[in-house]
Structures are given as structure tokens and as C-alpha cells.
XYZ file of C-alpha atoms in Angstrom:
587
model
C -7.681 -3.231 31.555
C -9.940 -5.694 30.321
C -10.866 -7.918 33.035
C -10.918 -11.584 31.432
C -12.466 -14.894 32.204
C -9.420 -16.681 33.597
C -8.159 -13.554 35.700
C -5.184 -12.561 33.502
C -4.966 -9.025 31.911
C -3.586 -7.927 28.824
C -3.420 -4.747 26.720
C -4.249 -5.340 22.986
C -3.030 -1.721 22.115
C -1.060 -2.981 18.960
C 2.461 -1.853 20.539
C 5.194 -4.480 20.784
C 6.578 -7.074 18.659
C 3.948 -9.013 16.357
C 5.410 -12.437 17.244
C 4.651 -11.773 21.289
C 1.226 -10.483 20.040
C 0.593 -13.674 18.139
C 1.947 -15.999 20.930
C 0.073 -14.138 23.918
C -3.345 -14.472 22.166
C -3.191 -17.852 20.566
C -6.254 -18.677 22.889
C -8.081 -15.311 23.527
C -10.062 -15.354 26.521
C -13.423 -13.671 26.742
C -13.614 -10.443 28.820
C -16.073 -10.665 31.789
C -16.775 -6.967 31.745
C -16.630 -4.417 29.100
C -16.047 -0.657 29.581
C -14.888 1.845 27.015
C -11.141 1.304 27.475
C -11.505 -2.292 27.444
C -13.684 -2.145 24.397
C -10.993 0.061 22.585
C -8.416 -2.567 23.574
C -9.864 -5.695 22.340
C -10.939 -3.806 19.046
C -7.214 -3.074 18.558
C -6.481 -6.903 18.977
C -9.269 -7.730 16.673
C -7.591 -5.403 14.075
C -4.289 -6.910 14.768
C -5.695 -10.466 13.912
C -7.585 -8.959 10.857
C -4.428 -7.315 9.524
C -2.620 -10.693 10.124
C -5.130 -12.439 7.830
C -6.917 -14.138 10.787
C -10.327 -12.876 9.814
C -12.467 -15.705 11.523
C -10.380 -15.158 14.893
C -11.349 -11.375 14.668
C -14.936 -12.214 14.195
C -14.704 -14.476 17.348
C -13.022 -12.090 19.480
C -15.806 -9.383 18.614
C -18.722 -11.662 18.592
C -19.328 -12.120 22.507
C -19.755 -8.459 23.249
C -21.295 -7.323 19.817
C -24.775 -6.768 21.173
C -23.454 -4.969 24.537
C -20.330 -3.011 23.375
C -20.650 -0.299 20.644
C -16.992 -0.934 19.638
C -17.440 -4.631 19.346
C -20.720 -3.905 17.416
C -19.050 -1.633 15.095
C -16.005 -3.947 14.684
C -17.941 -7.243 14.066
C -20.548 -5.486 11.636
C -17.740 -3.847 9.685
C -15.939 -7.074 8.945
C -18.975 -8.782 7.721
C -20.059 -5.670 5.745
C -16.585 -5.829 4.039
C -17.075 -9.564 3.248
C -20.344 -8.680 1.581
C -18.847 -6.064 -0.444
C -16.228 -8.304 -1.638
C -18.402 -11.538 -2.186
C -21.450 -9.761 -3.694
C -23.448 -13.084 -2.552
C -26.884 -11.998 -1.573
C -26.948 -13.913 1.576
C -23.722 -12.184 2.829
C -25.516 -8.673 1.902
C -28.415 -9.807 4.086
C -26.244 -10.832 6.865
C -24.156 -7.534 6.740
C -27.469 -5.300 6.635
C -29.105 -7.412 9.794
C -25.781 -7.201 11.697
C -25.352 -3.402 10.898
C -28.989 -3.030 12.050
C -28.064 -4.828 15.377
C -25.053 -2.512 15.545
C -26.965 0.761 15.074
C -29.357 -0.399 18.077
C -26.452 -1.195 20.155
C -24.898 2.262 19.596
C -28.058 3.989 20.153
C -28.296 2.656 23.491
C -25.167 4.520 24.608
C -26.305 7.770 22.745
C -27.331 11.023 24.561
C -30.999 10.779 25.299
C -32.669 13.847 23.871
C -36.228 14.759 24.504
C -38.710 15.229 21.886
C -38.217 19.293 22.036
C -34.459 18.708 21.890
C -33.165 17.777 18.435
C -29.693 16.455 17.482
C -28.538 20.069 16.265
C -28.963 21.032 20.137
C -26.214 18.576 21.051
C -23.621 21.113 20.146
C -23.560 24.051 22.699
C -20.796 24.748 25.073
C -23.176 23.567 28.085
C -24.393 20.323 26.206
C -20.775 19.542 25.249
C -19.730 19.785 28.867
C -22.659 17.338 29.714
C -21.685 14.792 27.160
C -20.017 11.674 28.820
C -17.136 9.999 26.936
C -19.210 7.142 26.130
C -22.030 9.365 24.579
C -19.078 11.114 22.587
C -17.966 7.669 21.107
C -21.418 6.464 20.656
C -22.226 9.390 18.117
C -18.939 8.797 16.062
C -19.846 4.703 16.238
C -23.499 5.285 15.091
C -22.506 7.504 12.318
C -19.902 4.964 11.066
C -22.562 2.061 11.118
C -25.379 4.351 9.408
C -22.559 5.023 6.414
C -22.119 1.496 5.936
C -25.645 0.258 6.192
C -26.552 3.191 3.408
C -23.863 1.542 1.205
C -25.118 -1.877 1.491
C -28.675 -0.740 0.947
C -27.651 0.640 -2.471
C -26.154 -2.675 -3.361
C -29.001 -4.653 -2.133
C -31.972 -3.354 -3.724
C -33.142 -1.289 -6.785
C -36.016 -0.199 -4.869
C -36.222 3.680 -5.165
C -37.684 3.758 -1.342
C -34.636 2.259 -0.389
C -32.269 4.512 -2.484
C -33.989 7.634 -0.697
C -33.540 5.770 2.821
C -29.914 5.262 2.061
C -29.371 8.929 0.902
C -31.159 9.947 4.061
C -28.901 7.780 6.224
C -25.771 9.316 4.607
C -27.009 12.933 5.491
C -27.679 12.008 9.013
C -24.314 10.213 9.171
C -22.666 13.644 7.654
C -24.502 15.647 10.106
C -23.398 13.754 13.244
C -19.767 13.867 12.079
C -20.084 17.670 11.723
C -21.414 18.085 15.168
C -18.754 15.666 16.436
C -16.365 17.993 14.847
C -17.494 20.813 16.515
C -17.427 19.033 19.886
C -13.825 18.117 19.044
C -13.059 22.011 18.562
C -15.040 23.034 21.681
C -12.861 20.488 23.677
C -9.501 21.005 22.322
C -8.429 23.219 25.092
C -9.318 20.483 27.766
C -6.192 19.452 29.875
C -7.942 16.060 30.715
C -7.235 14.456 27.437
C -6.868 10.707 27.759
C -6.370 7.699 25.401
C -10.326 7.579 24.572
C -10.452 11.140 23.747
C -7.633 10.684 21.165
C -9.732 7.658 19.705
C -12.860 9.773 19.555
C -10.657 12.476 17.902
C -9.389 9.691 15.215
C -12.964 8.894 14.592
C -13.916 12.474 13.673
C -10.906 13.032 11.341
C -11.861 9.631 9.547
C -15.480 11.049 9.082
C -14.835 14.392 8.170
C -11.685 13.523 6.013
C -13.520 10.816 3.984
C -16.774 12.784 3.331
C -14.784 15.842 2.241
C -12.332 13.988 0.002
C -14.921 11.892 -1.583
C -17.523 14.584 -2.270
C -14.525 16.855 -3.502
C -14.417 14.202 -6.388
C -17.826 15.125 -7.532
C -18.397 17.233 -10.806
C -19.348 20.939 -9.908
C -23.028 20.954 -10.657
C -23.672 17.950 -8.286
C -21.424 19.356 -5.645
C -23.317 22.459 -5.531
C -26.485 20.674 -5.087
C -25.202 18.807 -2.195
C -23.527 21.911 -0.645
C -27.121 23.494 -0.905
C -28.335 20.640 1.414
C -25.464 20.921 4.021
C -22.710 18.860 2.537
C -19.234 20.211 1.750
C -16.590 18.724 -0.583
C -13.214 20.375 0.343
C -10.215 18.258 -0.968
C -7.562 19.903 1.134
C -9.430 19.603 4.376
C -10.339 16.121 3.454
C -6.833 15.153 2.844
C -5.433 17.138 5.868
C -7.931 15.437 8.138
C -7.115 11.965 6.949
C -3.320 12.681 7.133
C -3.469 13.490 10.778
C -5.861 10.606 11.303
C -3.334 8.372 9.773
C -0.440 9.780 11.567
C -2.094 8.999 15.187
C -2.255 5.922 17.048
C -6.090 5.576 17.290
C -7.861 2.614 16.191
C -9.084 4.456 13.151
C -5.364 5.327 11.995
C -5.383 2.448 9.647
C -8.849 3.341 8.427
C -7.693 6.665 7.649
C -4.505 5.256 5.680
C -6.464 2.713 3.703
C -8.810 5.744 2.799
C -5.915 7.615 1.431
C -4.479 4.407 -0.212
C -7.860 3.823 -2.102
C -7.893 7.746 -3.135
C -4.076 7.797 -4.396
C -3.880 4.352 -5.852
C -7.573 3.850 -7.594
C -9.715 6.940 -7.248
C -7.346 9.395 -8.726
C -6.415 7.090 -11.384
C -9.906 6.222 -12.615
C -11.955 9.103 -11.651
C -8.920 11.664 -12.022
C -6.369 12.845 -14.508
C -4.137 9.685 -13.691
C -1.625 11.612 -11.666
C -1.368 9.433 -8.554
C 0.709 10.328 -5.500
C 2.654 6.927 -5.101
C 5.223 8.808 -2.838
C 2.640 9.346 -0.083
C 0.950 6.070 -0.720
C 4.514 4.278 -0.329
C 5.046 6.235 3.147
C 1.711 5.657 4.409
C 2.015 1.810 3.839
C 5.702 1.272 5.005
C 5.148 1.063 8.730
C 2.286 -1.462 8.080
C 4.648 -3.438 5.883
C 7.081 -3.738 8.558
C 4.399 -4.625 11.150
C 2.570 -6.946 8.961
C 4.778 -8.285 6.478
C 2.544 -11.244 5.425
C -0.795 -9.181 5.977
C -2.657 -9.816 2.445
C -4.220 -6.470 2.522
C -0.927 -4.600 3.029
C 0.809 -6.872 0.587
C -2.003 -6.013 -2.085
C -1.598 -2.372 -1.643
C 2.230 -2.709 -1.912
C 1.730 -4.499 -5.083
C -0.606 -1.939 -6.502
C 1.930 0.747 -5.772
C 4.457 -1.034 -7.745
C 2.082 -1.229 -10.571
C 1.626 2.478 -10.499
C 5.438 2.922 -10.372
C 5.541 0.767 -13.664
C 7.444 -2.102 -11.775
C 5.071 -4.688 -13.216
C 7.278 -7.632 -12.736
C 7.792 -6.829 -8.941
C 4.050 -6.223 -8.560
C 3.496 -9.698 -10.250
C 5.636 -11.244 -7.658
C 3.983 -9.281 -4.708
C 0.460 -10.283 -5.951
C 1.489 -13.883 -5.816
C 2.820 -13.509 -2.204
C -0.555 -11.917 -1.353
C -2.544 -14.843 -2.862
C -0.353 -17.385 -0.957
C -0.390 -15.415 2.360
C -4.306 -16.686 3.280
C -6.924 -19.041 1.706
C -9.685 -17.876 3.734
C -11.053 -14.734 2.067
C -10.869 -15.836 -1.613
C -12.032 -12.375 -2.558
C -8.647 -10.937 -2.048
C -7.362 -13.607 -4.662
C -9.944 -12.015 -7.038
C -8.819 -8.533 -6.301
C -5.100 -9.769 -6.998
C -6.309 -11.651 -10.385
C -7.736 -8.483 -11.755
C -4.526 -6.397 -11.209
C -2.368 -9.312 -12.533
C -4.861 -9.377 -15.637
C -3.881 -5.880 -16.343
C -0.278 -6.242 -15.525
C 0.023 -8.876 -18.388
C -2.093 -6.845 -20.647
C 0.389 -3.917 -20.172
C 3.227 -6.241 -21.005
C 1.101 -8.004 -23.946
C 1.515 -11.385 -22.500
C -2.197 -12.092 -23.708
C -2.061 -15.809 -22.668
C -1.289 -14.938 -19.042
C -3.894 -12.052 -19.154
C -6.574 -14.630 -20.428
C -5.838 -16.788 -17.744
C -6.648 -14.251 -14.963
C -9.612 -12.972 -16.867
C -10.662 -16.787 -17.096
C -10.367 -17.399 -13.549
C -12.252 -14.082 -12.618
C -15.130 -14.723 -15.122
C -15.340 -18.446 -13.293
C -14.953 -17.417 -9.555
C -15.981 -13.580 -8.918
C -19.320 -12.283 -8.712
C -18.483 -8.699 -8.933
C -19.069 -8.157 -12.451
C -19.556 -11.101 -14.806
C -20.425 -9.130 -17.810
C -17.022 -7.104 -17.469
C -15.079 -10.331 -16.998
C -16.410 -12.263 -19.805
C -16.171 -9.145 -21.924
C -12.519 -8.706 -20.882
C -11.683 -12.243 -21.258
C -13.044 -12.240 -24.997
C -11.240 -8.977 -25.655
C -8.021 -10.371 -24.600
C -8.784 -13.498 -26.612
C -9.159 -11.192 -29.724
C -5.427 -10.291 -29.203
C -4.146 -13.721 -29.380
C -2.553 -15.179 -32.611
C -4.829 -17.813 -34.294
C -3.045 -20.926 -33.087
C -2.841 -19.495 -29.502
C -6.568 -18.998 -29.582
C -7.291 -22.536 -30.856
C -5.434 -24.026 -28.036
C -7.435 -22.147 -25.328
C -10.613 -23.935 -26.841
C -12.767 -20.719 -26.476
C -15.392 -19.123 -28.833
C -14.765 -15.632 -29.123
C -18.086 -14.731 -30.857
C -20.003 -17.119 -28.093
C -18.550 -15.137 -25.206
C -19.334 -11.753 -26.495
C -22.984 -12.830 -27.135
C -23.032 -13.872 -23.294
C -22.369 -10.410 -22.012
C -25.779 -8.819 -22.297
C -27.359 -11.475 -20.193
C -24.889 -11.005 -17.388
C -25.543 -7.260 -16.605
C -26.687 -6.173 -12.880
C -28.089 -3.313 -11.251
C -26.778 -1.183 -8.235
C -28.956 1.153 -6.491
C -31.453 0.799 -9.390
C -28.854 1.850 -12.104
C -27.027 -0.047 -14.770
C -23.156 0.051 -14.123
C -21.521 2.396 -16.948
C -18.673 0.251 -17.598
C -20.959 -2.921 -18.108
C -23.208 -0.782 -20.442
C -20.259 0.155 -22.367
C -19.086 -3.570 -22.574
C -22.610 -4.568 -23.691
C -22.910 -2.109 -26.461
C -19.557 -3.015 -27.784
C -20.335 -6.782 -27.718
C -23.427 -6.095 -29.988
C -21.209 -5.989 -33.033
C -21.139 -10.098 -32.245
C -24.926 -10.488 -32.086
C -25.678 -10.596 -35.841
C -25.286 -13.921 -37.657
C -22.218 -12.186 -39.281
C -20.258 -10.469 -36.431
C -18.215 -7.423 -36.935
C -14.930 -8.017 -35.064
C -13.838 -5.371 -32.655
C -10.536 -3.398 -33.188
C -7.964 -3.964 -30.309
C -10.736 -4.338 -27.478
C -8.443 -5.057 -24.792
C -6.605 -1.749 -25.416
C -9.795 0.281 -25.553
C -10.652 -1.369 -22.139
C -7.231 -0.266 -20.887
C -8.156 3.257 -21.846
C -11.385 3.001 -20.025
C -9.706 2.081 -16.922
C -7.024 4.940 -17.392
C -4.343 2.205 -17.920
C -2.331 4.383 -20.436
C -1.386 6.781 -17.791
C 0.154 3.545 -15.898
C 1.829 1.945 -18.830
C 2.917 5.424 -20.137
C 5.695 5.111 -17.348
C 7.261 2.280 -19.385
C 8.686 3.571 -22.687
C 9.405 -0.048 -23.779
C 6.020 -1.067 -23.312
C 4.655 1.889 -24.739
C 6.605 1.553 -27.802
C 5.497 -2.192 -28.094
C 1.741 -1.052 -27.844
C 2.362 1.594 -30.557
C 3.666 -0.816 -32.943
C 0.566 -3.080 -32.137
C -1.816 -0.278 -32.964
C 0.178 0.878 -35.960
C -0.109 -2.577 -37.435
C -3.943 -2.618 -36.794
C -4.097 0.836 -38.442
C -2.460 -0.474 -41.558
C -4.532 -3.494 -41.758
C -7.748 -1.301 -41.509
C -6.619 1.160 -44.054
C -5.892 -1.860 -46.313
C -9.549 -3.158 -46.135
C -11.231 -3.469 -49.303
C -14.742 -3.900 -47.987
C -15.370 -1.137 -45.460
C -18.043 -1.819 -42.996
C -20.439 0.797 -41.176
C -17.897 0.884 -38.160
C -14.863 1.789 -40.376
C -14.726 5.346 -39.344
C -15.544 4.345 -35.473
C -12.681 2.044 -35.610
C -10.089 4.394 -37.425
C -10.858 7.189 -34.644
C -10.474 4.801 -31.729
C -6.737 3.891 -33.285
C -6.085 7.406 -33.596
C -7.105 7.982 -29.934
C -5.081 5.053 -28.656
C -2.018 6.106 -30.875
C -2.241 9.640 -29.657
C -2.107 8.432 -25.953
C 1.191 6.339 -26.781
C 2.776 9.134 -28.434
C 1.895 11.569 -25.667
C 3.584 9.307 -23.126
C 6.491 8.924 -25.330
C 6.935 12.584 -25.502
C 6.058 13.113 -29.061
C 3.426 15.334 -28.387
C 3.098 17.078 -32.171
C 2.270 13.959 -33.260
C -0.204 13.128 -30.528
C -1.809 16.315 -31.171
C -2.409 15.502 -34.833
C -3.998 12.080 -34.100
C -6.255 13.518 -31.422
C -7.221 16.276 -34.111
C -8.064 13.710 -36.607
C -10.767 12.197 -34.203
C -12.192 15.710 -33.571
C -12.130 16.524 -37.428
C -14.103 13.189 -38.203
C -16.936 13.814 -35.602
C -19.699 13.773 -37.987
C -18.474 10.529 -39.491
C -18.614 8.704 -36.142
C -21.872 6.585 -36.270
C -21.684 4.568 -32.963
C -19.011 5.398 -30.499
C -20.111 9.126 -29.784
C -17.977 8.850 -26.678
C -14.585 9.147 -28.751
C -14.972 12.918 -29.430
C -15.642 14.365 -26.016
C -12.903 12.008 -24.485
C -10.390 13.004 -26.941
C -11.229 16.684 -26.500
C -10.484 15.912 -22.975
C -7.194 14.415 -23.709
C -6.126 17.257 -26.300
C -6.855 19.523 -23.396
C -4.421 17.344 -20.969
C -1.766 17.552 -23.804
C -2.043 21.273 -23.833
C -1.789 21.425 -19.955
C 1.550 19.487 -20.169
C 2.836 21.966 -22.582
C 1.755 24.807 -20.208
C -0.647 26.052 -22.814
C -3.220 26.786 -19.788
C -6.122 28.821 -21.746
C -5.967 26.212 -24.565
C -6.188 23.448 -22.165
C -9.220 24.822 -20.313
C -11.132 25.723 -23.536
C -10.864 21.967 -24.919
C -11.703 20.543 -21.698
C -14.609 22.719 -21.236
C -15.950 22.113 -24.715
C -15.841 18.272 -23.841
C -18.018 19.214 -20.617
C -20.308 21.332 -22.184
C -21.047 20.305 -25.708
C -21.737 16.731 -25.385
C -24.427 14.437 -23.756
C -25.573 10.935 -23.619
C -22.524 9.259 -24.545
C -20.920 6.027 -23.160
C -19.368 6.549 -19.561
C -20.353 10.218 -19.568
C -20.318 10.359 -15.846
C -16.501 8.898 -15.732
C -15.525 11.679 -17.972
C -17.083 14.338 -16.011
C -15.200 13.059 -13.089
C -12.296 13.314 -14.932
C -12.903 16.638 -16.277
C -13.799 18.074 -12.754
C -10.272 16.862 -11.616
C -8.396 18.203 -14.684
C -10.319 21.849 -14.320
C -9.465 21.524 -10.718
C -5.741 21.055 -11.224
C -5.973 24.128 -13.765
C -7.843 26.511 -11.612
C -7.857 27.176 -7.820
C -11.304 26.332 -6.436
C -12.553 28.149 -3.348
C -12.191 26.555 0.057
C -15.299 25.579 2.225
C -15.658 24.734 5.591
C -16.401 21.367 7.102
């Protein structure tokens, strides 16, 4: 038990009713000594505060011991890193990096002292495992977690190539530590003297091995093969299995395993996959936390996101409003809600409401000003002339701002920003050429048709909008140089609607028109490989496996240097993975 300043003793293991927890720790005393068990208890209390929207209180609880306890150091720096990732403010990023440096130093003090001759790889022998103290085992896991987070912030902070390489090396070291800890875990599985701290260590290993394997498994084959050559592994089933086991446990990292799985099911598999999200598992993972933290903004956010994936947009809108009302301290969580609300209203073609949230994002959030301003202009393009006038916005001026708002992460331009900038160039000349349904094109970029496709009523309405634009384009007497690009974009969007409405033969005809027009497309070269991929998915749906593989492989092998190429390669990898059985690999 933690020995506290006023002589009282409390356990912060997260059990019992939430109300009792809040009453008991209204004024949290500072512990006067800190061993591993006490540290884990206090961090569990801090986690409860964090999930109850008491972000500052969580930091204050962790701060006093953040330079003397590895778990306080990890918890304190993790919250600051999360804050930096959400605000994208340079001072927050600097603060996150310097706190993480201190956390690494704190963890280092508890790690096993190796002589010059002994390398870390010697850590894992039966003899050395027996000599490892509990604290030293935990220090390895905490050190690996800190290293990984510092590497991630390094990429965001600087475009410097040296920093990029340093970041990559930190990730590799972190992965090696996790692998060695996994071996330690396997060697100690038979030990009879397992206690609470052992299960906490086990939770840390499952989080690390699970997250690494799951995220690396998403990478296209050629990149993964290169990474496997230098010691990484990307086994999706192993990753999911480890994370599920971690999430079902009672360790401090159970919630982190849960959040990793939720990010995968609700975002990664949509944006970088085929759009087939497992929202049933997401639902069951979130349910216990909804019961325990009914007003927790992060929990409410995921609940609303799952509603979106089910096509329950109206329910999601109410939940996002609850999430916004739940706390005012971290405004960045509001921004996440604004982004989702913007898409909810876009799916419903409620353009004025969608504009409202795009406008808020462009004014308040620093994540990607170029995307927000482009999105705002794209939504305004969908408004009737009278409604547009009432907003007082100038579409041409907005599109012209996009290029000047681009940013770089890890020295690279962001692919979606590059796409938006290229599209916005049509407004750069003195005689702008208007974009065709840009809001729906961006919906496709984010794989939104896979979501709205669950609602036949809204998909039908989108189809009406697309066909109306198609007729207007065909009736154009003065056809500009973008005519064929625009016509093909409409065919792709129309094909997607028809596919989700079950009109598969008509969808196939639309996709085929795009592919047949390849030589006439001047600017939007991305349309052909993306359409080949969609046609492959269409054949997959009809159980024409060989045909599906052929079209998807054609998209993969025959096209280069087009917009969002890496995003399509992620999706292709996921699609081929679902069509063929991949060989398993070990952690």
C-alpha cells in the first residue's frame, strides 16, 4: 500500500464504484515513499482521473514522483505526449520531448546494469532471467514505451534527416526490448510465485508485442519484407491475439490495449484497409468502460465513432455533442468531434452544418490547416448559390489559401495535403475552373463511401447528386481540359454508390468506363489505379477470387507516382491479405 503524507492508506486499483473513487480522492495526498506496488496503485488512480476528464489532476498526482518512479515518469510524460500530439503546438511538442527524455533517464536508473561486455541481447538467458529483479523487468518495459513515444514525437518535431534516423533507431531498440521481454515472459510462465506486479509486466509485454505486430502487418509487402530482414515482424493475428489478451486482463495497460484495438477497428482498417471494420468487437471492448466512465470524453468519442460505422449518424451526432459537453479542458477532443460531425453531416448532405464544423476546425485546430480550409471550400461548393452568399465566404479565395498552409512531418509532405493542394490549383489562375463535387471526392479519399454505404437512403441521395452533376457535365458546350478527368471521377463515385446499393453490374460498367478512358485522363492519374482496386473488390464481393486478385495486382504493379499512392498500397495489401492466406511469423 502507498504510505501517504497524512498517514492514511488507500488502494487505487480501480475497483469499486466510481462515485466512491471520486469522493475518496477529492484531495489526493502525496505519498511519502514509493515502491513498485505503490507506484502501480497511484498510476491506476491517475488513469481513473484521466478517464474521468480530470486531466490536470492526473498530471498533478503523477508529477511529485515523476523523477523518482519509473511508472510516474511514464504516466506523466505519456499525458504530455498525448497533449502535444493533439495540439500540434511547437511548445507542447518541445515539452513532451524534454519530459520524455527525463522519463527515459528515470527508467534507465532502474534497468539492469550491464557491463561493457554484456550486451542487452545477453539479458535473455535462463540464468540472467532468474537474476532479474521485478523492478528491472518493469524498467525494461517502461523504457521501451518511453523510447517509442519519444521516437514518434521526434518525427513530428523536426524535418532533419539525422533526427529521422535517430527516431528509426529508437523504434528498433524499443522493439528489441519488447521481444526480449516477451522471451522473459515465456521463461517465467511456469513460476508459481506470480503476483500482481508480474501480471502488470505481462500486460506491458502484450501491449508492446501486440501493437508492433498489428501495426507492422498493415505495411505493404515490400516494406514489411525489408523490416523483417532487420528483425521486425508483422503478424496480424499474433498482434490481435496479444492485444485481446492484454485488454481482457486487469493490468494498467488493459485500457491501452483496448484503445489500440479501437483505433485499429474504427480508423486504421477504414482508412488503410478495405473498409470492413469489426465494430462488433469494438462495441464489446468499449462497453465495460462506458459503464465505468459514462461521462469520460475519450470513451464517449469512441462510442460515437462506432455509431458512425454502424450508419447510426443521428445517434452519433448526439453522442459527439455529449462528448463536447463532458469537458472543456482539452479542447482538442472537441476538434476530433468536429471532424467526425463534419463527416456525419456530409454523409447526410446537410452542407450548412458540415460547413459549420469545417469552419470551426479551420479556425481552431492546428492539425492540418490545408485540409481544413480545402474541406471547408469543398463543402461550400456543394451549397446552393443563396446559401453560399449568406455564409459570406469566397470559395476561390479559400482554395487559393490551401497551398500556403501545407506542413511537413518527418521531412515529408502529408499525402492528403498534397492531394488537396493539387486539386486547389484549378482556382489559381485568373479564370478558375471549378471542381466537380470536391466534398464527395474527399469523402472517397477517407473511404467514407464504405460507411455511408450502410445507409441505402443516403446512398440513393448521393447517387441523385452525382447523376445530376453528370448530366450537367455532359450538357457543357465549352468543354475544358479537365472534362475527361471530371467525367471519370463522377463514374468512380457513381460506381461506388451503385455497388453499395447492390446494383453490381451497373457499378462494374461505371468502373470499366474509367479504365477504358485512361489515355484521355490528363491530371487525375490516381483515378485509374483506385478504380482497378475498386473493381477488384467488386469481383471479390461476387466470389470471383481470381479476377479480383488480377485487377488488384494490376493496380499494384502497373502504376506509379500518382496522388495518395501509399494509401492505395495499404488498401491493396489489406485486400490481397483477405483474398490469400499469408504465412505466419513469430514475434
